[in-house]
Coordinates of C-alpha atoms in Angstrom, one line a residue:
X1 CA 29.3 -9.1 14.0
X2 CA 26.5 -8.1 11.6
X3 CA 25.4 -10.8 8.9
X4 CA 27.2 -10.4 5.1
X5 CA 25.2 -8.1 2.4
X6 CA 23.7 -10.2 -0.4
X7 CA 25.5 -10.6 -3.0
X8 CA 28.7 -10.3 -0.9
X9 CA 29.0 -6.3 -0.5
X10 CA 26.8 -3.9 0.7
X11 CA 25.6 -2.1 -2.5
X12 CA 25.7 1.5 -0.7
X13 CA 25.3 4.1 -3.5
X14 CA 25.1 7.3 -1.6
X15 CA 28.1 6.7 0.2
X16 CA 30.2 5.8 -3.2
X17 CA 28.8 8.9 -4.9
X18 CA 29.3 11.0 -2.2
X19 CA 32.0 12.3 -3.5
X20 CA 30.5 13.1 -6.5
X21 CA 27.2 14.9 -5.4
X22 CA 27.9 18.1 -6.3
X23 CA 28.6 18.1 -9.7
X24 CA 25.3 15.5 -10.6
X25 CA 22.9 18.1 -8.6
X26 CA 24.4 20.3 -11.0
X27 CA 23.9 18.2 -13.9
X28 CA 20.6 17.2 -13.0
X29 CA 19.6 21.2 -13.3
X30 CA 20.6 20.8 -17.4
X31 CA 18.5 17.0 -17.7
X32 CA 15.2 16.0 -18.0
X33 CA 13.4 14.6 -15.2
X34 CA 10.9 11.5 -14.1
X35 CA 8.4 12.5 -10.6
X36 CA 8.5 9.6 -9.5
X37 CA 5.4 7.7 -8.2
X38 CA 4.8 6.7 -4.2
X39 CA 6.5 2.9 -5.1
X40 CA 9.1 3.9 -7.1
X41 CA 10.4 6.5 -4.3
X42 CA 10.1 3.8 -1.4
X43 CA 11.7 1.6 -3.9
X44 CA 14.9 3.6 -4.9
X45 CA 15.1 4.9 -1.2
X46 CA 16.3 1.9 -0.7
X47 CA 18.1 1.0 -4.3
X48 CA 20.4 3.9 -2.7
X49 CA 21.3 3.1 0.5
X50 CA 21.7 -0.3 -0.3
X51 CA 18.4 -2.3 1.6
X52 CA 18.1 -3.7 -1.8
X53 CA 22.1 -5.0 -2.4
X54 CA 22.7 -6.4 -5.4
X55 CA 20.6 -4.2 -7.4
X56 CA 22.2 -0.6 -8.2
X57 CA 19.4 0.9 -10.2
X58 CA 15.7 -0.7 -11.7
X59 CA 15.7 -3.2 -13.5
X60 CA 16.9 -3.8 -17.4
X61 CA 14.7 -5.6 -19.2
X62 CA 16.9 -9.4 -18.7
X63 CA 17.2 -9.4 -15.1
X64 CA 13.6 -8.3 -14.7
X65 CA 12.7 -11.6 -17.5
X66 CA 15.4 -13.4 -15.1
X67 CA 13.0 -12.8 -11.4
X68 CA 10.0 -13.5 -12.7
X69 CA 10.4 -16.5 -14.5
X70 CA 13.3 -18.2 -12.0
X71 CA 13.5 -14.7 -8.9
X72 CA 17.0 -14.7 -10.2
X73 CA 19.4 -11.4 -12.0
X74 CA 20.6 -12.7 -15.0
X75 CA 24.3 -13.7 -13.3
X76 CA 21.9 -15.9 -11.4
X77 CA 22.2 -13.9 -7.7
X78 CA 18.8 -15.2 -6.5
X79 CA 16.1 -12.0 -5.8
X80 CA 12.8 -12.9 -5.5
X81 CA 10.9 -9.3 -6.5
X82 CA 11.1 -6.6 -9.8
X83 CA 12.0 -3.1 -9.4
X84 CA 11.1 -1.5 -12.0
X85 CA 10.2 2.2 -13.8
X86 CA 6.9 2.5 -15.5
X87 CA 6.9 5.0 -17.7
X88 CA 4.6 6.3 -20.6
X89 CA 4.9 6.2 -24.1
X90 CA 3.9 10.1 -23.9
X91 CA 6.8 9.6 -21.4
X92 CA 9.1 8.3 -23.5
X93 CA 7.7 10.7 -26.5
X94 CA 8.3 14.1 -24.3
X95 CA 11.6 13.2 -22.6
X96 CA 13.7 11.7 -25.2
X97 CA 13.9 8.6 -23.3
X98 CA 16.4 6.4 -25.5
X99 CA 19.3 3.7 -24.2
X100 CA 22.0 6.0 -23.1
X101 CA 19.7 8.8 -22.0
X102 CA 20.4 10.4 -18.3
X103 CA 16.8 11.5 -16.4
X104 CA 16.6 13.2 -12.9
X105 CA 14.8 10.6 -10.4
X106 CA 12.6 13.6 -8.6
X107 CA 11.2 13.4 -5.0
X108 CA 6.9 14.0 -5.9
X109 CA 6.2 15.3 -2.0
X110 CA 9.1 18.3 -2.6
X111 CA 10.2 18.0 -6.2
X112 CA 13.7 16.9 -4.8
X113 CA 16.6 15.7 -8.1
X114 CA 17.9 12.8 -6.0
X115 CA 19.4 10.3 -8.4
X116 CA 20.4 10.4 -12.2
X117 CA 19.7 6.7 -14.1
X118 CA 21.5 6.0 -17.1
X119 CA 18.8 4.4 -19.4
X120 CA 20.1 0.8 -20.2
X121 CA 16.7 0.1 -21.9
X122 CA 13.6 0.6 -22.3
X123 CA 10.9 -3.0 -23.0
X124 CA 7.2 -3.9 -22.1
X125 CA 6.2 -5.9 -20.7
X126 CA 2.8 -8.7 -20.0
X127 CA 1.1 -7.5 -16.7
X128 CA -1.2 -11.4 -17.3
X129 CA 2.6 -12.7 -17.1
X130 CA 3.8 -10.7 -14.6
X131 CA 0.8 -11.5 -11.8
X132 CA 0.8 -14.7 -13.0
X133 CA 4.9 -15.3 -12.0
X134 CA 5.2 -13.5 -8.9
X135 CA 1.7 -12.4 -7.1
X136 CA 0.0 -16.1 -8.6
X137 CA -2.9 -15.4 -9.9
X138 CA -4.1 -12.6 -12.1
X139 CA -7.1 -11.3 -10.4
X140 CA -7.8 -8.1 -9.0
X141 CA -8.4 -8.6 -5.1
X142 CA -4.6 -8.8 -4.9
X143 CA -3.6 -5.5 -3.8
X144 CA -1.0 -5.4 -6.0
X145 CA -2.5 -7.3 -9.1
X146 CA -5.1 -4.0 -9.0
X147 CA -2.0 -1.5 -9.1
X148 CA 0.1 -3.7 -11.4
X149 CA -3.4 -3.6 -13.4
X150 CA -4.0 0.5 -12.7
X151 CA -1.2 2.4 -11.7
X152 CA 1.2 0.9 -14.0
X153 CA 2.1 2.6 -17.5
X154 CA 2.8 0.5 -20.2
X155 CA 7.1 0.6 -20.5
X156 CA 9.8 -0.5 -18.2
X157 CA 12.9 1.7 -18.0
X158 CA 16.0 -0.2 -16.8
X159 CA 19.5 0.7 -15.7
X160 CA 21.7 2.4 -13.2
X161 CA 20.8 5.2 -11.1
X162 CA 23.6 7.2 -9.5
X163 CA 22.5 9.4 -6.3
X164 CA 22.4 12.9 -5.3
X165 CA 21.0 12.5 -1.8
X166 CA 18.4 10.2 0.2
X167 CA 14.8 11.1 0.1
X168 CA 13.9 13.8 3.5
X169 CA 11.6 12.7 6.1
X170 CA 10.7 15.0 8.6
X171 CA 8.6 12.0 10.8
X172 CA 10.3 9.7 13.0
X173 CA 13.9 10.6 12.2
X174 CA 15.4 9.0 14.2
X175 CA 14.0 5.7 14.3
X176 CA 15.2 5.8 10.7
X177 CA 18.0 3.5 9.7
X178 CA 20.2 2.9 6.7
X179 CA 21.3 -0.4 6.4
X180 CA 24.6 0.9 7.3
X181 CA 23.8 3.1 9.8
X182 CA 21.9 0.0 11.4
X183 CA 25.1 -2.0 11.0
X184 CA 27.0 0.3 13.0
X185 CA 24.6 -0.1 15.0
X186 CA 25.2 -3.1 16.2
X187 CA 29.1 -3.4 16.3
X188 CA 28.1 -0.5 19.0
X189 CA 26.5 -2.6 21.2
X190 CA 28.2 -5.8 19.9
X191 CA 24.9 -7.6 19.2
X192 CA 26.1 -10.9 17.1
X193 CA 23.3 -11.9 16.4
X194 CA 20.0 -9.7 16.0
X195 CA 16.6 -11.6 14.7
X196 CA 14.6 -10.0 13.2
X197 CA 11.1 -8.7 13.2
X198 CA 8.9 -7.8 10.2
X199 CA 5.3 -6.0 10.4
X200 CA 3.3 -3.9 8.8
X201 CA 0.4 -3.9 12.5
X202 CA 0.0 -3.0 15.5
X203 CA 2.4 -5.1 17.8
X204 CA 0.3 -6.4 21.0
X205 CA 1.7 -8.2 23.9
X206 CA 1.2 -11.8 21.6
X207 CA 4.1 -10.0 19.0
X208 CA 5.8 -9.3 22.2
X209 CA 6.6 -12.7 23.8
X210 CA 6.8 -14.0 20.9
X211 CA 9.8 -12.0 19.6
X212 CA 11.2 -12.3 23.1
X213 CA 10.6 -15.9 22.6
X214 CA 12.7 -16.2 19.6
X215 CA 15.8 -13.9 20.5
X216 CA 16.5 -15.8 24.2
X217 CA 16.1 -19.4 22.3
X218 CA 18.9 -18.0 20.0
X219 CA 20.5 -15.9 22.9
X220 CA 20.1 -12.9 20.5
X221 CA 18.9 -9.9 20.2
X222 CA 15.7 -8.0 18.6
X223 CA 15.3 -5.6 16.3
X224 CA 11.8 -4.9 15.5
X225 CA 11.4 -3.7 11.8
X226 CA 7.7 -2.1 10.7
X227 CA 7.4 -1.4 7.4
X228 CA 6.0 2.3 6.6
X229 CA 6.2 2.8 3.3
X230 CA 2.9 1.0 1.4
X231 CA 1.7 -1.6 3.1
X232 CA -1.9 -2.9 1.9
X233 CA -4.4 -0.6 1.5
X234 CA -6.8 0.1 4.7
X235 CA -3.8 -0.9 6.9
X236 CA -3.6 1.2 10.0
X237 CA -1.3 4.4 9.2
X238 CA 2.0 4.2 9.9
X239 CA 1.9 7.9 12.4
X240 CA -0.5 5.4 14.4
X241 CA 1.4 2.4 14.1
X242 CA 5.0 4.0 15.5
X243 CA 3.6 5.7 18.1
X244 CA 2.5 1.7 19.4
X245 CA 5.6 0.1 18.4
X246 CA 7.7 3.1 20.5
X247 CA 5.0 2.2 23.0
X248 CA 5.4 -1.5 23.5
X249 CA 9.8 -1.2 23.3
X250 CA 9.0 0.0 27.1
X251 CA 8.0 -3.7 27.7
X252 CA 10.5 -5.1 26.7
X253 CA 13.9 -6.3 28.8
X254 CA 15.8 -4.3 29.2
X255 CA 18.4 -3.3 26.1
X256 CA 17.0 -7.3 24.4
X257 CA 15.0 -4.3 21.7
X258 CA 16.1 -1.5 19.2
X259 CA 12.7 0.0 16.8
X260 CA 14.1 0.6 13.2
X261 CA 11.5 2.2 10.7
X262 CA 11.7 0.8 7.1
X263 CA 10.6 2.2 3.9
X264 CA 9.5 -0.6 2.4
X265 CA 6.7 -0.3 -0.7
X266 CA 4.8 -4.3 0.3
X267 CA 3.7 -5.8 -2.8
X268 CA 1.8 -8.3 -0.2
X269 CA 3.3 -11.1 -2.4
X270 CA 3.2 -13.8 -0.1
X271 CA 5.9 -16.7 -0.4
X272 CA 8.6 -14.5 -3.1
X273 CA 7.8 -11.4 -1.1
X274 CA 9.6 -13.9 2.6
X275 CA 12.4 -14.3 0.6
X276 CA 12.7 -10.6 -0.9
X277 CA 12.4 -9.6 3.5
X278 CA 14.7 -12.3 4.5
X279 CA 17.1 -10.7 2.2
X280 CA 17.0 -6.7 3.1
X281 CA 17.1 -7.9 6.7
X282 CA 20.3 -9.8 5.8
X283 CA 21.4 -6.8 4.1
X284 CA 20.9 -4.6 7.2
X285 CA 23.0 -6.5 9.3
X286 CA 20.6 -9.0 10.5
X287 CA 21.6 -12.8 11.6
X288 CA 17.9 -14.5 11.4
X289 CA 14.5 -14.1 10.5
X290 CA 10.9 -14.3 11.3
X291 CA 9.2 -15.7 9.4
X292 CA 4.5 -15.8 9.9
X293 CA 2.2 -18.0 9.3
X294 CA 0.9 -17.0 5.7
X295 CA 4.0 -13.8 5.6
X296 CA 2.9 -10.7 3.3
X297 CA -0.3 -12.3 2.5
X298 CA -3.0 -10.3 1.1
X299 CA -5.8 -12.0 2.6
X300 CA -8.7 -13.7 -0.3
X301 CA -8.9 -14.0 -3.1
X302 CA -12.1 -13.4 -5.1
X303 CA -13.3 -17.0 -5.1
X304 CA -13.7 -16.0 -1.3
X305 CA -10.2 -18.1 -0.8
X306 CA -6.8 -17.5 0.9
X307 CA -3.9 -15.9 -2.0
X308 CA -1.5 -18.7 -0.6
X309 CA -1.0 -21.2 2.4
X310 CA -0.3 -21.3 5.7
X311 CA 2.8 -22.3 5.1
X312 CA 4.1 -21.4 1.3
X313 CA 6.2 -18.7 2.6
X314 CA 8.4 -20.4 5.1
X315 CA 8.8 -23.5 2.8
X316 CA 10.3 -20.7 0.2
X317 CA 12.9 -19.6 2.5
X318 CA 13.3 -23.1 3.5
X319 CA 13.9 -24.1 -0.1
X320 CA 16.8 -20.9 -0.6
X321 CA 18.1 -21.1 2.5
X322 CA 21.6 -21.9 1.6
X323 CA 21.9 -18.5 -0.6
X324 CA 20.1 -16.2 2.1
X325 CA 22.5 -17.0 4.7
X326 CA 20.1 -15.8 7.3
X327 CA 18.4 -17.9 9.9
X328 CA 14.5 -18.1 9.4
X329 CA 12.5 -18.2 13.0
X330 CA 9.3 -20.1 11.8
X331 CA 6.2 -17.9 13.5
X332 CA 5.1 -19.8 16.3
X333 CA 1.2 -18.6 16.3
X334 CA 0.9 -17.1 20.3
X335 CA -2.0 -18.1 22.9
X336 CA -2.9 -16.5 25.8
X337 CA -3.8 -19.1 28.9
X338 CA -5.8 -17.6 31.5
X339 CA -4.8 -19.7 34.0
X340 CA -1.4 -18.7 34.4
X341 CA -1.3 -15.8 32.2
X342 CA 1.4 -15.9 30.1
X343 CA 1.3 -16.5 26.6
X344 CA 2.7 -20.2 24.9
X345 CA 2.8 -21.5 21.4
X346 CA -0.1 -23.2 20.1
X347 CA 1.6 -26.3 19.8
X348 CA 2.7 -26.1 22.9
X349 CA -0.6 -26.1 24.7
X350 CA -2.1 -29.3 26.3
X351 CA -5.0 -30.6 25.2
X352 CA -8.3 -29.0 27.5
X353 CA -6.3 -26.2 28.7
X354 CA -8.6 -23.4 28.4
X355 CA -6.9 -20.3 26.3
X356 CA -8.3 -17.0 24.4
X357 CA -7.7 -15.0 21.4
X358 CA -8.7 -12.0 20.0
X359 CA -9.0 -12.1 16.0
X360 CA -7.8 -8.9 13.6
X361 CA -12.0 -8.6 13.2
X362 CA -12.9 -8.7 16.3
X363 CA -10.0 -6.1 17.3
X364 CA -11.0 -3.7 14.2
X365 CA -14.1 -4.1 15.8
X366 CA -14.0 -3.1 19.1
X367 CA -11.5 -0.2 18.2
X368 CA -14.7 1.0 15.8
X369 CA -17.3 0.5 18.6
X370 CA -15.3 1.7 21.7
X371 CA -16.1 -2.1 23.0
X372 CA -13.3 -2.7 26.2
X373 CA -9.6 -4.4 25.0
X374 CA -8.8 -6.5 27.6
X375 CA -4.8 -6.4 29.1
X376 CA -4.5 -10.0 28.8
X377 CA -4.5 -9.2 24.8
X378 CA -2.7 -6.0 24.4
X379 CA -1.2 -3.0 27.4
X380 CA -2.6 0.2 27.9
X381 CA -0.8 2.2 26.7
X382 CA -1.1 0.8 23.2
X383 CA -4.8 0.5 23.2
X384 CA -4.6 4.2 24.0
X385 CA -2.8 5.0 21.1
X386 CA -5.6 3.2 18.4
X387 CA -8.1 4.6 20.1
X388 CA -6.1 8.3 19.4
X389 CA -6.2 7.6 16.1
X390 CA -9.6 5.3 15.2
X391 CA -12.5 6.8 17.0
X392 CA -16.2 5.4 17.4
X393 CA -17.5 4.5 13.3
X394 CA -20.0 6.8 13.7
X395 CA -17.4 9.3 14.1
X396 CA -15.4 9.0 11.0
X397 CA -15.1 9.9 7.7
X398 CA -16.7 8.0 5.0
X399 CA -16.9 8.5 0.8
X400 CA -20.2 8.3 -1.5
X401 CA -19.0 8.0 -5.1
X402 CA -22.4 8.0 -6.8
X403 CA -21.5 6.8 -10.7
X404 CA -23.5 6.8 -13.8
X405 CA -24.6 8.4 -16.8
X406 CA -24.9 12.7 -17.6
X407 CA -28.4 13.2 -16.5
X408 CA -29.1 10.4 -14.7
X409 CA -30.1 12.0 -11.3
X410 CA -27.3 11.6 -9.7
X411 CA -26.0 15.0 -9.1
X412 CA -30.0 15.8 -7.3
X413 CA -29.4 12.7 -5.7
X414 CA -26.0 13.7 -3.7
X415 CA -28.0 17.3 -2.8
X416 CA -30.4 16.0 -1.0
X417 CA -28.6 13.4 0.4
X418 CA -26.4 16.4 2.2
X419 CA -29.4 17.7 3.3
X420 CA -30.5 14.5 4.5
X421 CA -26.5 13.9 6.4
X422 CA -26.7 17.5 7.7
X423 CA -30.4 16.9 9.4
X424 CA -28.4 14.1 11.0
X425 CA -25.7 16.3 11.7
X426 CA -21.6 15.5 13.4
X427 CA -20.3 15.5 10.5
X428 CA -19.1 18.3 7.6
X429 CA -20.7 17.0 4.2
X430 CA -18.9 17.8 0.8
X431 CA -19.9 17.6 -2.7
X432 CA -18.0 17.0 -5.5
X433 CA -20.3 17.8 -8.2
X434 CA -19.6 17.8 -11.8
X435 CA -19.2 21.8 -11.8
X436 CA -16.6 20.8 -8.9
X437 CA -14.1 19.6 -9.9
X438 CA -14.9 20.1 -13.9
X439 CA -16.1 17.0 -15.7
X440 CA -20.1 16.5 -16.0
X441 CA -21.6 19.8 -15.7
X442 CA -19.9 21.1 -18.0
X443 CA -18.6 18.4 -20.0
X444 CA -16.1 19.2 -22.7
X445 CA -13.5 16.0 -25.3
X446 CA -11.4 14.4 -23.1
X447 CA -8.8 12.1 -23.7
X448 CA -9.2 9.3 -21.5
X449 CA -6.2 10.6 -19.5
X450 CA -8.1 13.6 -19.0
X451 CA -10.9 11.7 -17.2
X452 CA -8.3 9.7 -15.3
X453 CA -6.3 12.5 -14.0
X454 CA -9.4 14.2 -13.0
X455 CA -10.4 10.7 -11.3
X456 CA -6.7 11.2 -9.5
X457 CA -8.1 15.0 -8.0
X458 CA -11.0 13.5 -7.1
X459 CA -10.0 11.1 -5.5
X460 CA -7.1 12.8 -3.6
X461 CA -9.7 15.8 -2.2
X462 CA -11.9 12.8 -1.0
X463 CA -9.6 11.2 1.0
X464 CA -8.0 14.4 2.1
X465 CA -11.7 15.7 3.6
X466 CA -12.6 12.0 4.4
X467 CA -9.5 11.6 7.6
X468 CA -10.6 14.7 8.9
X469 CA -13.8 13.0 9.4
X470 CA -16.3 14.4 6.9
X471 CA -18.8 12.9 4.4
X472 CA -17.5 13.5 0.9
X473 CA -20.5 12.7 -1.9
X474 CA -18.4 12.7 -5.5
X475 CA -19.9 12.7 -8.5
X476 CA -18.5 11.9 -11.5
X477 CA -19.4 9.8 -14.9
X478 CA -16.7 7.7 -14.1
X479 CA -17.1 4.9 -17.2
X480 CA -14.3 3.7 -16.5
X481 CA -13.7 0.7 -14.1
X482 CA -9.6 1.7 -14.0
X483 CA -10.3 5.4 -12.4
X484 CA -13.2 3.9 -10.0
X485 CA -10.8 1.2 -9.0
X486 CA -7.8 4.2 -9.0
X487 CA -10.0 6.3 -6.3
X488 CA -11.4 3.3 -4.4
X489 CA -7.7 2.3 -3.5
X490 CA -6.7 5.6 -3.3
X491 CA -9.0 6.0 -0.5
X492 CA -9.2 3.1 1.3
X493 CA -5.5 3.6 1.8
X494 CA -5.1 7.3 2.4
X495 CA -7.4 8.7 4.3
X496 CA -7.0 6.3 7.6
X497 CA -10.5 6.2 9.7
X498 CA -12.4 7.6 7.2
X499 CA -11.0 5.5 4.4
X500 CA -15.0 4.0 4.2
X501 CA -15.2 4.0 0.3
X502 CA -19.1 3.6 -0.6
X503 CA -19.7 2.8 -4.7
X504 CA -23.6 3.6 -5.6
X505 CA -24.2 3.2 -9.6
X506 CA -26.8 5.3 -10.4
X507 CA -28.5 2.8 -13.2
X508 CA -30.9 5.3 -14.9
X509 CA -31.2 4.0 -18.6
X510 CA -29.3 6.4 -21.8
X511 CA -32.9 6.5 -22.6
X512 CA -34.1 8.1 -19.8
X513 CA -31.1 10.4 -19.5
X514 CA -31.1 11.8 -22.7
X515 CA -35.0 12.2 -23.2
X516 CA -34.4 14.9 -20.0
X517 CA -31.4 16.9 -21.2
X518 CA -32.7 19.6 -21.3
X519 CA -29.4 21.7 -22.0
X520 CA -28.6 19.9 -25.1
X521 CA -25.1 18.1 -24.1
X522 CA -25.9 14.8 -25.6
X523 CA -27.3 16.7 -29.1
X524 CA -23.7 18.2 -29.0
X525 CA -22.3 14.5 -28.0
X526 CA -24.4 13.1 -31.3
X527 CA -23.1 15.3 -33.4
X528 CA -19.4 15.6 -32.6
X529 CA -19.0 18.8 -30.5
X530 CA -18.0 17.0 -27.6
X531 CA -15.2 13.6 -27.7
X532 CA -15.2 11.3 -25.1
X533 CA -18.8 11.2 -24.6
X534 CA -19.8 8.3 -21.5
X535 CA -22.8 6.5 -23.0
X536 CA -22.1 8.3 -27.0
X537 CA -19.3 7.6 -28.2
X538 CA -17.3 6.3 -25.3
X539 CA -18.8 3.0 -23.4
X540 CA -20.2 2.5 -20.6
X541 CA -18.6 0.4 -17.9
X542 CA -21.6 -1.1 -15.7
X543 CA -19.6 -1.6 -11.8
X544 CA -19.0 -4.8 -11.2
X545 CA -19.6 -4.2 -7.0
X546 CA -21.5 -1.6 -6.9
X547 CA -22.5 -1.8 -2.6
X548 CA -25.8 -0.3 -4.1
X549 CA -26.9 0.2 -7.8
X550 CA -29.9 2.7 -7.6
X551 CA -32.1 3.8 -10.9
X552 CA -34.4 7.0 -10.9
X553 CA -36.7 5.9 -13.4
X554 CA -38.3 2.8 -11.3
X555 CA -37.7 5.1 -7.6
X556 CA -38.5 9.1 -6.3
X557 CA -35.1 10.7 -5.0
X558 CA -36.5 10.4 -0.6
X559 CA -36.1 6.5 -1.3
X560 CA -33.1 6.1 -3.1
X561 CA -31.7 8.6 -0.5
X562 CA -33.4 6.6 1.8
X563 CA -31.0 3.5 0.9
X564 CA -28.0 5.2 1.2
X565 CA -28.8 6.4 4.6
X566 CA -30.0 2.5 5.2
X567 CA -26.5 1.6 4.0
X568 CA -24.6 3.8 5.8
X569 CA -26.1 2.5 9.2
X570 CA -25.5 -0.3 8.5
X571 CA -22.4 -0.2 8.6
X572 CA -22.6 1.9 12.0
X573 CA -20.9 5.1 9.8
X574 CA -24.7 7.1 11.3

């Protein structure tokens, strides 16, 4: 039989509230609403369907503090990840958010009302404390810490929710199961022992061999349960990955495996994430869960070292095994033995026997360059689907983000660069100049919030164009580091194969920019006619990690353009 849900009962709010869903929808029309972010949408879906059992809403302050400090809800139940609904002070004032208020939570994609939250409390939090306690370090190289710093608003709202409807999905509908549906599927097939496999990457022969071996050793079936919500920026898009998973399922013994998609927003929190993943799979009915080496790790920190130890995740899951009540299957790294044409666990290979492996970095290189990928590593059908989605580098889109003071020369550089790229051919070239996005060619007074909203628009347009294979050149002033980071994160995570982002700092000194300003914009900024002007009444934050720094007072435009072209050539994009 399927595993008992975490906290003893499945909190299927959709089933619980179905009798009053029509009434809730009618009430929703009279209430103020919060349009969810993509991460909040993923979280809400798993709250509503019971994937996050025992949660029945977004965490209040007591639960949040307990989870951050001790991995436990206020009632003592093990739960390692804070699930929070963040709002701004403006949201609180505009929507009248107070304790006891009822608010509609809406889908950002179609504006549909999904649930009503009854506010229990509104509380502030310490970003640094949350980063250190949950992710192990306050290091912006960690994608969740970067998200916390740049995207999460200053207050959390806690409260239970009532379900109106689940979010709509139009992709891979047949592969999307709620916990109740997947449990029913297991019962129908008499699957009493189920090994769940979590992944955010394409699967190859080694993954197939690993999961088959784990299932056979335990006389169990296999649930391939990949994440199709938010993963690490730069990961292969979920459409490509699902096509790969569908191809590889045909390679499993008949009746052994099943594929189901999980709309989870990962945090890449390593050990804590592994415990969280185990709880989620337990709620979906799995009895066993494969925990890999450096499970859900984000890679290197700012010092070039791994954020987590290779077996930290396995150790934390083992520590809580009595409470989790799902058996951990430690990931066995598999390697290929050409002499016998088979995969074996690394620790079982006799000394002196030849082995072959291809790293993730090497695989990405081969996909980008079109180099062959051997049959012993992956299946032909899998490679075919990957190549369809990831064209060679010289066919991929990219974004050149030129930031600098007004009149620094960045727009002239961009126009000259467009001519040079058009000469190269092979791509359309799109300019997002200041006047095109109402930024700095027609300066006006802007608040920090308005400037960031402008960056959000640029990020969206640039990522969509780059996804389609275009070369994009954007030239806003972008004085704040957090807004530039937001643009980069959006392009890298949303543009698919076009997620190639380069930050060029046009570091022309303020004195030169002002002295050559024929339009008198700096004069208007100096006398207060224009407020919020980068370099005058707000600080221009010098980029910390520019891919290239140029200055028109010491370089001419042709040499600057040539240096940018060389940057693209170095990255095999032209």
